[in-house]
Amino acid sequence: GAVVSQHPSWVICKSGTSVKIECRSLDFQATTMFWYRQFPKQSLMLMATSNEGSKATYEQGVEKDKFLINHASLTLSTLTVTSAHPEDSSFYICSARDLAAKLNEQFFGPGTRLTVL
Amino acid sequence: GIQVEQSPPDLILQEGANSTLRCNFSDSVNNLQWFHQNPWGQLINLFYIPSGTKQNGRLSATTVATERYSLLYISSSQTTDSGVYFCAVGRSQGNLIFGKGTKLSVKP
């Protein structure tokens, strides 16, 4: 149980295009999902908190108009990188917590590796 | 915000050796998790351990919440244990704050 999937696993795109990344909780529901970014040889940094049915909250320094988040259901959150540039190349990982669980344990997706040419 | 420090940053072991990884955090938390990040980037949940001691095979973890630290023990290490180990903490249902990780290399 407690499986989180992400699609796609990797994507290569041209500068200026937009890329959508999906995060799904496969066997549980989540009102909140988190999006993290990891640059090579670094730790994970929180980008934004995705809230089902309401606007996402973004960490300081993360442009909300560039990283669009939509949490349309209790099992799906999407991150769209708009007008991507090479500096957006990174590893993007989502996480979620089971709404029905007593514990605060979070589960992570396998990540999406974005390369912008 | 909460600060998380992991030590050592790098660790090289011979296969079969034991090791202890440490995680210090600067404030009270209700969530503490240990992860192993595999070469493909997937974070594998090792332990959810905001307090107390747990064991899973060759791995065990202890968190002393009152003293704000957690330890991850790896016994009889294997080459497949290589990778980066992250400690992450959080409050209630909020996001996790990650340490910088310990990179473990186990040599055959």
mmCIF file with all atom_site columns, C-alpha atoms in Angstrom:
data_model
loop_
_atom_site.group_PDB
_atom_site.id
_atom_site.type_symbol
_atom_site.label_atom_id
_atom_site.label_alt_id
_atom_site.label_comp_id
_atom_site.label_asym_id
_atom_site.label_entity_id
_atom_site.label_seq_id
_atom_site.pdbx_PDB_ins_code
_atom_site.Cartn_x
_atom_site.Cartn_y
_atom_site.Cartn_z
_atom_site.occupancy
_atom_site.B_iso_or_equiv
_atom_site.pdbx_formal_charge
_atom_site.auth_seq_id
_atom_site.auth_comp_id
_atom_site.auth_asym_id
_atom_site.auth_atom_id
_atom_site.pdbx_PDB_model_num
ATOM 1   C CA . GLY A 1 1   ? 0.000  0.000  0.000   1.00 0.00 ? 1   GLY A CA 1
ATOM 2   C CA . ALA A 1 2   ? 0.835  3.750  0.037   1.00 0.00 ? 2   ALA A CA 1
ATOM 3   C CA . VAL A 1 3   ? 2.139  3.949  -3.511  1.00 0.00 ? 3   VAL A CA 1
ATOM 4   C CA . VAL A 1 4   ? 2.742  7.231  -5.291  1.00 0.00 ? 4   VAL A CA 1
ATOM 5   C CA . SER A 1 5   ? 3.364  7.337  -9.021  1.00 0.00 ? 5   SER A CA 1
ATOM 6   C CA . GLN A 1 6   ? 4.721  10.068 -11.256 1.00 0.00 ? 6   GLN A CA 1
ATOM 7   C CA . HIS A 1 7   ? 4.492  10.519 -14.983 1.00 0.00 ? 7   HIS A CA 1
ATOM 8   C CA . PRO A 1 8   ? 6.597  10.927 -16.979 1.00 0.00 ? 8   PRO A CA 1
ATOM 9   C CA . SER A 1 9   ? 9.755  9.418  -15.468 1.00 0.00 ? 9   SER A CA 1
ATOM 10  C CA . TRP A 1 10  ? 11.909 11.622 -17.635 1.00 0.00 ? 10  TRP A CA 1
ATOM 11  C CA . VAL A 1 11  ? 11.329 14.299 -20.225 1.00 0.00 ? 11  VAL A CA 1
ATOM 12  C CA . ILE A 1 12  ? 13.520 16.273 -22.585 1.00 0.00 ? 12  ILE A CA 1
ATOM 13  C CA . CYS A 1 13  ? 12.093 19.451 -24.025 1.00 0.00 ? 13  CYS A CA 1
ATOM 14  C CA . LYS A 1 14  ? 13.166 22.527 -25.919 1.00 0.00 ? 14  LYS A CA 1
ATOM 15  C CA . SER A 1 15  ? 13.601 25.867 -24.218 1.00 0.00 ? 15  SER A CA 1
ATOM 16  C CA . GLY A 1 16  ? 10.362 27.827 -24.172 1.00 0.00 ? 16  GLY A CA 1
ATOM 17  C CA . THR A 1 17  ? 8.005  24.864 -24.114 1.00 0.00 ? 17  THR A CA 1
ATOM 18  C CA . SER A 1 18  ? 5.789  23.762 -21.220 1.00 0.00 ? 18  SER A CA 1
ATOM 19  C CA . VAL A 1 19  ? 5.949  20.418 -19.474 1.00 0.00 ? 19  VAL A CA 1
ATOM 20  C CA . LYS A 1 20  ? 3.292  18.802 -17.278 1.00 0.00 ? 20  LYS A CA 1
ATOM 21  C CA . ILE A 1 21  ? 4.200  16.321 -14.555 1.00 0.00 ? 21  ILE A CA 1
ATOM 22  C CA . GLU A 1 22  ? 1.551  14.176 -12.872 1.00 0.00 ? 22  GLU A CA 1
ATOM 23  C CA . CYS A 1 23  ? 1.633  12.867 -9.316  1.00 0.00 ? 23  CYS A CA 1
ATOM 24  C CA . ARG A 1 24  ? -0.894 10.208 -8.330  1.00 0.00 ? 24  ARG A CA 1
ATOM 25  C CA . SER A 1 25  ? -1.604 8.432  -5.073  1.00 0.00 ? 25  SER A CA 1
ATOM 26  C CA . LEU A 1 26  ? -2.582 4.979  -6.301  1.00 0.00 ? 26  LEU A CA 1
ATOM 27  C CA . ASP A 1 27  ? -4.128 3.359  -3.233  1.00 0.00 ? 27  ASP A CA 1
ATOM 28  C CA . PHE A 1 28  ? -4.978 6.214  -0.904  1.00 0.00 ? 28  PHE A CA 1
ATOM 29  C CA . GLN A 1 29  ? -6.412 9.696  -0.919  1.00 0.00 ? 29  GLN A CA 1
ATOM 30  C CA . ALA A 1 30  ? -4.483 12.854 -0.120  1.00 0.00 ? 30  ALA A CA 1
ATOM 31  C CA . THR A 1 31  ? -5.805 16.360 0.444   1.00 0.00 ? 31  THR A CA 1
ATOM 32  C CA . THR A 1 32  ? -2.256 17.644 0.413   1.00 0.00 ? 32  THR A CA 1
ATOM 33  C CA . MET A 1 33  ? 0.647  16.756 -1.820  1.00 0.00 ? 33  MET A CA 1
ATOM 34  C CA . PHE A 1 34  ? 4.103  18.285 -1.815  1.00 0.00 ? 34  PHE A CA 1
ATOM 35  C CA . TRP A 1 35  ? 6.405  19.091 -4.710  1.00 0.00 ? 35  TRP A CA 1
ATOM 36  C CA . TYR A 1 36  ? 10.160 19.034 -4.203  1.00 0.00 ? 36  TYR A CA 1
ATOM 37  C CA . ARG A 1 37  ? 13.077 19.771 -6.482  1.00 0.00 ? 37  ARG A CA 1
ATOM 38  C CA . GLN A 1 38  ? 16.505 18.176 -6.297  1.00 0.00 ? 38  GLN A CA 1
ATOM 39  C CA . PHE A 1 39  ? 19.559 19.464 -8.155  1.00 0.00 ? 39  PHE A CA 1
ATOM 40  C CA . PRO A 1 40  ? 22.498 17.097 -8.775  1.00 0.00 ? 40  PRO A CA 1
ATOM 41  C CA . LYS A 1 41  ? 24.331 16.049 -5.622  1.00 0.00 ? 41  LYS A CA 1
ATOM 42  C CA . GLN A 1 42  ? 22.061 18.192 -3.467  1.00 0.00 ? 42  GLN A CA 1
ATOM 43  C CA . SER A 1 43  ? 19.210 17.588 -1.079  1.00 0.00 ? 43  SER A CA 1
ATOM 44  C CA . LEU A 1 44  ? 15.498 17.912 -1.714  1.00 0.00 ? 44  LEU A CA 1
ATOM 45  C CA . MET A 1 45  ? 13.996 21.378 -1.404  1.00 0.00 ? 45  MET A CA 1
ATOM 46  C CA . LEU A 1 46  ? 10.289 22.040 -1.056  1.00 0.00 ? 46  LEU A CA 1
ATOM 47  C CA . MET A 1 47  ? 8.833  24.029 -3.934  1.00 0.00 ? 47  MET A CA 1
ATOM 48  C CA . ALA A 1 48  ? 5.154  24.132 -3.111  1.00 0.00 ? 48  ALA A CA 1
ATOM 49  C CA . THR A 1 49  ? 2.297  22.552 -1.217  1.00 0.00 ? 49  THR A CA 1
ATOM 50  C CA . SER A 1 50  ? -0.594 21.374 -3.350  1.00 0.00 ? 50  SER A CA 1
ATOM 51  C CA . ASN A 1 51  ? -4.013 21.552 -1.720  1.00 0.00 ? 51  ASN A CA 1
ATOM 52  C CA . GLU A 1 52  ? -7.011 19.721 -3.145  1.00 0.00 ? 52  GLU A CA 1
ATOM 53  C CA . GLY A 1 53  ? -9.680 22.159 -4.204  1.00 0.00 ? 53  GLY A CA 1
ATOM 54  C CA . SER A 1 54  ? -7.715 25.294 -3.392  1.00 0.00 ? 54  SER A CA 1
ATOM 55  C CA . LYS A 1 55  ? -4.674 27.248 -4.464  1.00 0.00 ? 55  LYS A CA 1
ATOM 56  C CA . ALA A 1 56  ? -1.210 25.917 -3.925  1.00 0.00 ? 56  ALA A CA 1
ATOM 57  C CA . THR A 1 57  ? 1.175  27.625 -1.531  1.00 0.00 ? 57  THR A CA 1
ATOM 58  C CA . TYR A 1 58  ? 4.652  28.326 -2.821  1.00 0.00 ? 58  TYR A CA 1
ATOM 59  C CA . GLU A 1 59  ? 7.959  28.590 -1.025  1.00 0.00 ? 59  GLU A CA 1
ATOM 60  C CA . GLN A 1 60  ? 9.848  31.829 -1.125  1.00 0.00 ? 60  GLN A CA 1
ATOM 61  C CA . GLY A 1 61  ? 11.699 32.252 -4.387  1.00 0.00 ? 61  GLY A CA 1
ATOM 62  C CA . VAL A 1 62  ? 9.500  29.851 -6.364  1.00 0.00 ? 62  VAL A CA 1
ATOM 63  C CA . GLU A 1 63  ? 7.566  31.613 -9.116  1.00 0.00 ? 63  GLU A CA 1
ATOM 64  C CA . LYS A 1 64  ? 3.922  30.586 -9.016  1.00 0.00 ? 64  LYS A CA 1
ATOM 65  C CA . ASP A 1 65  ? 3.337  31.713 -12.601 1.00 0.00 ? 65  ASP A CA 1
ATOM 66  C CA . LYS A 1 66  ? 6.172  29.524 -13.804 1.00 0.00 ? 66  LYS A CA 1
ATOM 67  C CA . PHE A 1 67  ? 5.360  26.415 -11.789 1.00 0.00 ? 67  PHE A CA 1
ATOM 68  C CA . LEU A 1 68  ? 1.606  25.934 -12.077 1.00 0.00 ? 68  LEU A CA 1
ATOM 69  C CA . ILE A 1 69  ? 0.082  23.441 -9.672  1.00 0.00 ? 69  ILE A CA 1
ATOM 70  C CA . ASN A 1 70  ? -3.373 21.922 -9.968  1.00 0.00 ? 70  ASN A CA 1
ATOM 71  C CA . HIS A 1 71  ? -4.772 19.504 -7.379  1.00 0.00 ? 71  HIS A CA 1
ATOM 72  C CA . ALA A 1 72  ? -8.092 18.612 -8.969  1.00 0.00 ? 72  ALA A CA 1
ATOM 73  C CA . SER A 1 73  ? -8.861 15.433 -7.042  1.00 0.00 ? 73  SER A CA 1
ATOM 74  C CA . LEU A 1 74  ? -7.845 13.550 -3.906  1.00 0.00 ? 74  LEU A CA 1
ATOM 75  C CA . THR A 1 75  ? -5.502 11.354 -5.925  1.00 0.00 ? 75  THR A CA 1
ATOM 76  C CA . LEU A 1 76  ? -3.946 13.655 -8.514  1.00 0.00 ? 76  LEU A CA 1
ATOM 77  C CA . SER A 1 77  ? -1.759 16.735 -8.469  1.00 0.00 ? 77  SER A CA 1
ATOM 78  C CA . THR A 1 78  ? -0.058 18.192 -11.526 1.00 0.00 ? 78  THR A CA 1
ATOM 79  C CA . LEU A 1 79  ? 2.951  20.467 -11.842 1.00 0.00 ? 79  LEU A CA 1
ATOM 80  C CA . THR A 1 80  ? 3.342  22.387 -15.085 1.00 0.00 ? 80  THR A CA 1
ATOM 81  C CA . VAL A 1 81  ? 6.661  24.023 -15.815 1.00 0.00 ? 81  VAL A CA 1
ATOM 82  C CA . THR A 1 82  ? 5.794  26.853 -18.167 1.00 0.00 ? 82  THR A CA 1
ATOM 83  C CA . SER A 1 83  ? 8.220  28.338 -20.685 1.00 0.00 ? 83  SER A CA 1
ATOM 84  C CA . ALA A 1 84  ? 10.941 26.029 -19.468 1.00 0.00 ? 84  ALA A CA 1
ATOM 85  C CA . HIS A 1 85  ? 14.569 27.126 -19.583 1.00 0.00 ? 85  HIS A CA 1
ATOM 86  C CA . PRO A 1 86  ? 17.785 25.149 -19.091 1.00 0.00 ? 86  PRO A CA 1
ATOM 87  C CA . GLU A 1 87  ? 18.045 26.320 -15.475 1.00 0.00 ? 87  GLU A CA 1
ATOM 88  C CA . ASP A 1 88  ? 14.746 24.493 -14.786 1.00 0.00 ? 88  ASP A CA 1
ATOM 89  C CA . SER A 1 89  ? 16.460 21.196 -15.556 1.00 0.00 ? 89  SER A CA 1
ATOM 90  C CA . SER A 1 90  ? 16.209 19.208 -12.356 1.00 0.00 ? 90  SER A CA 1
ATOM 91  C CA . PHE A 1 91  ? 14.715 16.176 -10.641 1.00 0.00 ? 91  PHE A CA 1
ATOM 92  C CA . TYR A 1 92  ? 11.147 16.845 -9.497  1.00 0.00 ? 92  TYR A CA 1
ATOM 93  C CA . ILE A 1 93  ? 9.637  14.628 -6.789  1.00 0.00 ? 93  ILE A CA 1
ATOM 94  C CA . CYS A 1 94  ? 6.197  14.638 -5.227  1.00 0.00 ? 94  CYS A CA 1
ATOM 95  C CA . SER A 1 95  ? 5.030  13.232 -1.925  1.00 0.00 ? 95  SER A CA 1
ATOM 96  C CA . ALA A 1 96  ? 1.717  12.579 -0.239  1.00 0.00 ? 96  ALA A CA 1
ATOM 97  C CA . ARG A 1 97  ? 0.314  11.437 3.073   1.00 0.00 ? 97  ARG A CA 1
ATOM 98  C CA . ASP A 1 98  ? -2.622 9.090  3.430   1.00 0.00 ? 98  ASP A CA 1
ATOM 99  C CA . LEU A 1 99  ? -5.634 11.151 4.496   1.00 0.00 ? 99  LEU A CA 1
ATOM 100 C CA . ALA A 1 100 ? -7.033 8.190  6.445   1.00 0.00 ? 100 ALA A CA 1
ATOM 101 C CA . ALA A 1 101 ? -3.807 7.214  8.208   1.00 0.00 ? 101 ALA A CA 1
ATOM 102 C CA . LYS A 1 102 ? -3.134 8.021  11.845  1.00 0.00 ? 102 LYS A CA 1
ATOM 103 C CA . LEU A 1 103 ? 0.549  8.476  11.203  1.00 0.00 ? 103 LEU A CA 1
ATOM 104 C CA . ASN A 1 104 ? 2.157  11.467 9.479   1.00 0.00 ? 104 ASN A CA 1
ATOM 105 C CA . GLU A 1 105 ? 4.342  9.255  7.314   1.00 0.00 ? 105 GLU A CA 1
ATOM 106 C CA . GLN A 1 106 ? 4.820  10.582 3.789   1.00 0.00 ? 106 GLN A CA 1
ATOM 107 C CA . PHE A 1 107 ? 5.386  8.572  0.648   1.00 0.00 ? 107 PHE A CA 1
ATOM 108 C CA . PHE A 1 108 ? 7.318  9.747  -2.374  1.00 0.00 ? 108 PHE A CA 1
ATOM 109 C CA . GLY A 1 109 ? 6.893  9.251  -6.072  1.00 0.00 ? 109 GLY A CA 1
ATOM 110 C CA . PRO A 1 110 ? 9.785  7.923  -8.171  1.00 0.00 ? 110 PRO A CA 1
ATOM 111 C CA . GLY A 1 111 ? 10.562 11.390 -9.503  1.00 0.00 ? 111 GLY A CA 1
ATOM 112 C CA . THR A 1 112 ? 10.634 13.048 -12.914 1.00 0.00 ? 112 THR A CA 1
ATOM 113 C CA . ARG A 1 113 ? 13.929 14.029 -14.489 1.00 0.00 ? 113 ARG A CA 1
ATOM 114 C CA . LEU A 1 114 ? 13.477 17.158 -16.623 1.00 0.00 ? 114 LEU A CA 1
ATOM 115 C CA . THR A 1 115 ? 16.109 18.239 -19.112 1.00 0.00 ? 115 THR A CA 1
ATOM 116 C CA . VAL A 1 116 ? 15.568 21.492 -20.969 1.00 0.00 ? 116 VAL A CA 1
ATOM 117 C CA . LEU A 1 117 ? 17.711 21.992 -24.061 1.00 0.00 ? 117 LEU A CA 1
ATOM 118 C CA . GLY B 2 1   ? 12.691 27.142 10.304  1.00 0.00 ? 1   GLY B CA 1
ATOM 119 C CA . ILE B 2 2   ? 13.863 23.771 11.494  1.00 0.00 ? 2   ILE B CA 1
ATOM 120 C CA . GLN B 2 3   ? 17.466 22.922 10.678  1.00 0.00 ? 3   GLN B CA 1
ATOM 121 C CA . VAL B 2 4   ? 18.508 19.338 9.963   1.00 0.00 ? 4   VAL B CA 1
ATOM 122 C CA . GLU B 2 5   ? 22.128 18.252 10.070  1.00 0.00 ? 5   GLU B CA 1
ATOM 123 C CA . GLN B 2 6   ? 23.362 14.855 9.015   1.00 0.00 ? 6   GLN B CA 1
ATOM 124 C CA . SER B 2 7   ? 26.739 13.323 9.679   1.00 0.00 ? 7   SER B CA 1
ATOM 125 C CA . PRO B 2 8   ? 29.014 12.145 8.301   1.00 0.00 ? 8   PRO B CA 1
ATOM 126 C CA . PRO B 2 9   ? 28.505 13.608 4.805   1.00 0.00 ? 9   PRO B CA 1
ATOM 127 C CA . ASP B 2 10  ? 30.447 10.738 3.238   1.00 0.00 ? 10  ASP B CA 1
ATOM 128 C CA . LEU B 2 11  ? 31.169 7.243  4.463   1.00 0.00 ? 11  LEU B CA 1
ATOM 129 C CA . ILE B 2 12  ? 33.176 4.481  2.844   1.00 0.00 ? 12  ILE B CA 1
ATOM 130 C CA . LEU B 2 13  ? 32.890 0.975  4.256   1.00 0.00 ? 13  LEU B CA 1
ATOM 131 C CA . GLN B 2 14  ? 34.178 -2.445 3.500   1.00 0.00 ? 14  GLN B CA 1
ATOM 132 C CA . GLU B 2 15  ? 31.451 -5.017 2.907   1.00 0.00 ? 15  GLU B CA 1
ATOM 133 C CA . GLY B 2 16  ? 30.414 -6.594 6.189   1.00 0.00 ? 16  GLY B CA 1
ATOM 134 C CA . ALA B 2 17  ? 31.191 -3.557 8.334   1.00 0.00 ? 17  ALA B CA 1
ATOM 135 C CA . ASN B 2 18  ? 28.693 -1.770 10.566  1.00 0.00 ? 18  ASN B CA 1
ATOM 136 C CA . SER B 2 19  ? 27.915 1.937  10.521  1.00 0.00 ? 19  SER B CA 1
ATOM 137 C CA . THR B 2 20  ? 25.972 4.630  12.334  1.00 0.00 ? 20  THR B CA 1
ATOM 138 C CA . LEU B 2 21  ? 24.477 7.662  10.639  1.00 0.00 ? 21  LEU B CA 1
ATOM 139 C CA . ARG B 2 22  ? 23.358 10.631 12.699  1.00 0.00 ? 22  ARG B CA 1
ATOM 140 C CA . CYS B 2 23  ? 20.635 13.244 12.247  1.00 0.00 ? 23  CYS B CA 1
ATOM 141 C CA . ASN B 2 24  ? 20.353 16.299 14.500  1.00 0.00 ? 24  ASN B CA 1
ATOM 142 C CA . PHE B 2 25  ? 17.414 18.666 14.314  1.00 0.00 ? 25  PHE B CA 1
ATOM 143 C CA . SER B 2 26  ? 16.910 22.071 15.838  1.00 0.00 ? 26  SER B CA 1
ATOM 144 C CA . ASP B 2 27  ? 13.309 21.993 17.082  1.00 0.00 ? 27  ASP B CA 1
ATOM 145 C CA . SER B 2 28  ? 10.579 19.635 18.203  1.00 0.00 ? 28  SER B CA 1
ATOM 146 C CA . VAL B 2 29  ? 8.994  17.566 15.448  1.00 0.00 ? 29  VAL B CA 1
ATOM 147 C CA . ASN B 2 30  ? 6.206  15.014 15.097  1.00 0.00 ? 30  ASN B CA 1
ATOM 148 C CA . ASN B 2 31  ? 7.518  13.400 11.979  1.00 0.00 ? 31  ASN B CA 1
ATOM 149 C CA . LEU B 2 32  ? 10.949 11.964 11.341  1.00 0.00 ? 32  LEU B CA 1
ATOM 150 C CA . GLN B 2 33  ? 11.691 9.673  8.429   1.00 0.00 ? 33  GLN B CA 1
ATOM 151 C CA . TRP B 2 34  ? 14.802 7.986  7.087   1.00 0.00 ? 34  TRP B CA 1
ATOM 152 C CA . PHE B 2 35  ? 15.134 7.351  3.369   1.00 0.00 ? 35  PHE B CA 1
ATOM 153 C CA . HIS B 2 36  ? 17.552 5.619  1.045   1.00 0.00 ? 36  HIS B CA 1
ATOM 154 C CA . GLN B 2 37  ? 17.796 7.244  -2.355  1.00 0.00 ? 37  GLN B CA 1
ATOM 155 C CA . ASN B 2 38  ? 18.678 4.671  -4.971  1.00 0.00 ? 38  ASN B CA 1
ATOM 156 C CA . PRO B 2 39  ? 20.767 5.392  -8.087  1.00 0.00 ? 39  PRO B CA 1
ATOM 157 C CA . TRP B 2 40  ? 17.612 6.175  -10.072 1.00 0.00 ? 40  TRP B CA 1
ATOM 158 C CA . GLY B 2 41  ? 16.542 8.801  -7.571  1.00 0.00 ? 41  GLY B CA 1
ATOM 159 C CA . GLN B 2 42  ? 13.702 6.915  -5.925  1.00 0.00 ? 42  GLN B CA 1
ATOM 160 C CA . LEU B 2 43  ? 13.346 7.617  -2.211  1.00 0.00 ? 43  LEU B CA 1
ATOM 161 C CA . ILE B 2 44  ? 12.821 4.376  -0.353  1.00 0.00 ? 44  ILE B CA 1
ATOM 162 C CA . ASN B 2 45  ? 11.096 4.729  3.017   1.00 0.00 ? 45  ASN B CA 1
ATOM 163 C CA . LEU B 2 46  ? 13.274 3.056  5.630   1.00 0.00 ? 46  LEU B CA 1
ATOM 164 C CA . PHE B 2 47  ? 11.713 4.192  8.871   1.00 0.00 ? 47  PHE B CA 1
ATOM 165 C CA . TYR B 2 48  ? 8.995  6.454  10.167  1.00 0.00 ? 48  TYR B CA 1
ATOM 166 C CA . ILE B 2 49  ? 10.372 7.126  13.618  1.00 0.00 ? 49  ILE B CA 1
ATOM 167 C CA . PRO B 2 50  ? 9.448  10.366 15.409  1.00 0.00 ? 50  PRO B CA 1
ATOM 168 C CA . SER B 2 51  ? 10.472 8.658  18.644  1.00 0.00 ? 51  SER B CA 1
ATOM 169 C CA . GLY B 2 52  ? 11.638 5.310  19.957  1.00 0.00 ? 52  GLY B CA 1
ATOM 170 C CA . THR B 2 53  ? 13.476 2.446  18.316  1.00 0.00 ? 53  THR B CA 1
ATOM 171 C CA . LYS B 2 54  ? 12.623 0.266  15.329  1.00 0.00 ? 54  LYS B CA 1
ATOM 172 C CA . GLN B 2 55  ? 14.388 -2.545 13.536  1.00 0.00 ? 55  GLN B CA 1
ATOM 173 C CA . ASN B 2 56  ? 13.977 -3.952 10.065  1.00 0.00 ? 56  ASN B CA 1
ATOM 174 C CA . GLY B 2 57  ? 16.427 -6.675 9.175   1.00 0.00 ? 57  GLY B CA 1
ATOM 175 C CA . ARG B 2 58  ? 19.967 -5.300 9.156   1.00 0.00 ? 58  ARG B CA 1
ATOM 176 C CA . LEU B 2 59  ? 18.722 -1.777 9.684   1.00 0.00 ? 59  LEU B CA 1
ATOM 177 C CA . SER B 2 60  ? 17.586 -0.170 12.881  1.00 0.00 ? 60  SER B CA 1
ATOM 178 C CA . ALA B 2 61  ? 16.858 3.382  13.976  1.00 0.00 ? 61  ALA B CA 1
ATOM 179 C CA . THR B 2 62  ? 16.529 5.251  17.215  1.00 0.00 ? 62  THR B CA 1
ATOM 180 C CA . THR B 2 63  ? 15.126 8.724  17.778  1.00 0.00 ? 63  THR B CA 1
ATOM 181 C CA . VAL B 2 64  ? 15.575 10.572 21.052  1.00 0.00 ? 64  VAL B CA 1
ATOM 182 C CA . ALA B 2 65  ? 13.057 13.358 20.556  1.00 0.00 ? 65  ALA B CA 1
ATOM 183 C CA . THR B 2 66  ? 13.875 15.156 23.797  1.00 0.00 ? 66  THR B CA 1
ATOM 184 C CA . GLU B 2 67  ? 17.507 15.497 22.687  1.00 0.00 ? 67  GLU B CA 1
ATOM 185 C CA . ARG B 2 68  ? 16.622 16.160 19.036  1.00 0.00 ? 68  ARG B CA 1
ATOM 186 C CA . TYR B 2 69  ? 18.600 13.497 17.302  1.00 0.00 ? 69  TYR B CA 1
ATOM 187 C CA . SER B 2 70  ? 18.110 10.250 15.461  1.00 0.00 ? 70  SER B CA 1
ATOM 188 C CA . LEU B 2 71  ? 20.504 7.457  14.566  1.00 0.00 ? 71  LEU B CA 1
ATOM 189 C CA . LEU B 2 72  ? 20.363 4.963  11.727  1.00 0.00 ? 72  LEU B CA 1
ATOM 190 C CA . TYR B 2 73  ? 22.339 1.761  12.190  1.00 0.00 ? 73  TYR B CA 1
ATOM 191 C CA . ILE B 2 74  ? 23.393 -0.436 9.299   1.00 0.00 ? 74  ILE B CA 1
ATOM 192 C CA . SER B 2 75  ? 24.875 -3.782 10.237  1.00 0.00 ? 75  SER B CA 1
ATOM 193 C CA . SER B 2 76  ? 26.787 -6.220 8.025   1.00 0.00 ? 76  SER B CA 1
ATOM 194 C CA . SER B 2 77  ? 26.741 -3.753 5.163   1.00 0.00 ? 77  SER B CA 1
ATOM 195 C CA . GLN B 2 78  ? 26.348 -4.959 1.584   1.00 0.00 ? 78  GLN B CA 1
ATOM 196 C CA . THR B 2 79  ? 27.267 -3.284 -1.706  1.00 0.00 ? 79  THR B CA 1
ATOM 197 C CA . THR B 2 80  ? 23.569 -2.813 -2.378  1.00 0.00 ? 80  THR B CA 1
ATOM 198 C CA . ASP B 2 81  ? 23.398 -0.526 0.668   1.00 0.00 ? 81  ASP B CA 1
ATOM 199 C CA . SER B 2 82  ? 25.376 2.076  -1.265  1.00 0.00 ? 82  SER B CA 1
ATOM 200 C CA . GLY B 2 83  ? 23.598 5.328  -2.009  1.00 0.00 ? 83  GLY B CA 1
ATOM 201 C CA . VAL B 2 84  ? 22.496 8.442  -0.208  1.00 0.00 ? 84  VAL B CA 1
ATOM 202 C CA . TYR B 2 85  ? 20.662 8.278  3.095   1.00 0.00 ? 85  TYR B CA 1
ATOM 203 C CA . PHE B 2 86  ? 18.413 11.174 3.994   1.00 0.00 ? 86  PHE B CA 1
ATOM 204 C CA . CYS B 2 87  ? 16.863 12.147 7.277   1.00 0.00 ? 87  CYS B CA 1
ATOM 205 C CA . ALA B 2 88  ? 13.775 14.363 7.025   1.00 0.00 ? 88  ALA B CA 1
ATOM 206 C CA . VAL B 2 89  ? 11.668 15.956 9.736   1.00 0.00 ? 89  VAL B CA 1
ATOM 207 C CA . GLY B 2 90  ? 8.386  17.763 9.908   1.00 0.00 ? 90  GLY B CA 1
ATOM 208 C CA . ARG B 2 91  ? 5.541  18.934 12.074  1.00 0.00 ? 91  ARG B CA 1
ATOM 209 C CA . SER B 2 92  ? 2.039  17.415 12.058  1.00 0.00 ? 92  SER B CA 1
ATOM 210 C CA . GLN B 2 93  ? 0.801  17.096 8.480   1.00 0.00 ? 93  GLN B CA 1
ATOM 211 C CA . GLY B 2 94  ? 3.225  19.586 6.989   1.00 0.00 ? 94  GLY B CA 1
ATOM 212 C CA . ASN B 2 95  ? 6.052  19.153 4.554   1.00 0.00 ? 95  ASN B CA 1
ATOM 213 C CA . LEU B 2 96  ? 9.315  17.409 5.335   1.00 0.00 ? 96  LEU B CA 1
ATOM 214 C CA . ILE B 2 97  ? 12.599 19.258 5.755   1.00 0.00 ? 97  ILE B CA 1
ATOM 215 C CA . PHE B 2 98  ? 15.551 17.257 4.530   1.00 0.00 ? 98  PHE B CA 1
ATOM 216 C CA . GLY B 2 99  ? 19.112 17.078 5.716   1.00 0.00 ? 99  GLY B CA 1
ATOM 217 C CA . LYS B 2 100 ? 21.909 17.136 3.161   1.00 0.00 ? 100 LYS B CA 1
ATOM 218 C CA . GLY B 2 101 ? 22.292 13.386 3.318   1.00 0.00 ? 101 GLY B CA 1
ATOM 219 C CA . THR B 2 102 ? 25.047 10.876 3.962   1.00 0.00 ? 102 THR B CA 1
ATOM 220 C CA . LYS B 2 103 ? 26.603 9.301  0.891   1.00 0.00 ? 103 LYS B CA 1
ATOM 221 C CA . LEU B 2 104 ? 27.480 5.700  1.683   1.00 0.00 ? 104 LEU B CA 1
ATOM 222 C CA . SER B 2 105 ? 29.809 3.637  -0.472  1.00 0.00 ? 105 SER B CA 1
ATOM 223 C CA . VAL B 2 106 ? 30.220 -0.033 0.397   1.00 0.00 ? 106 VAL B CA 1
ATOM 224 C CA . LYS B 2 107 ? 33.234 -1.666 -1.245  1.00 0.00 ? 107 LYS B CA 1
ATOM 225 C CA . PRO B 2 108 ? 33.329 -5.417 -1.994  1.00 0.00 ? 108 PRO B CA 1
#
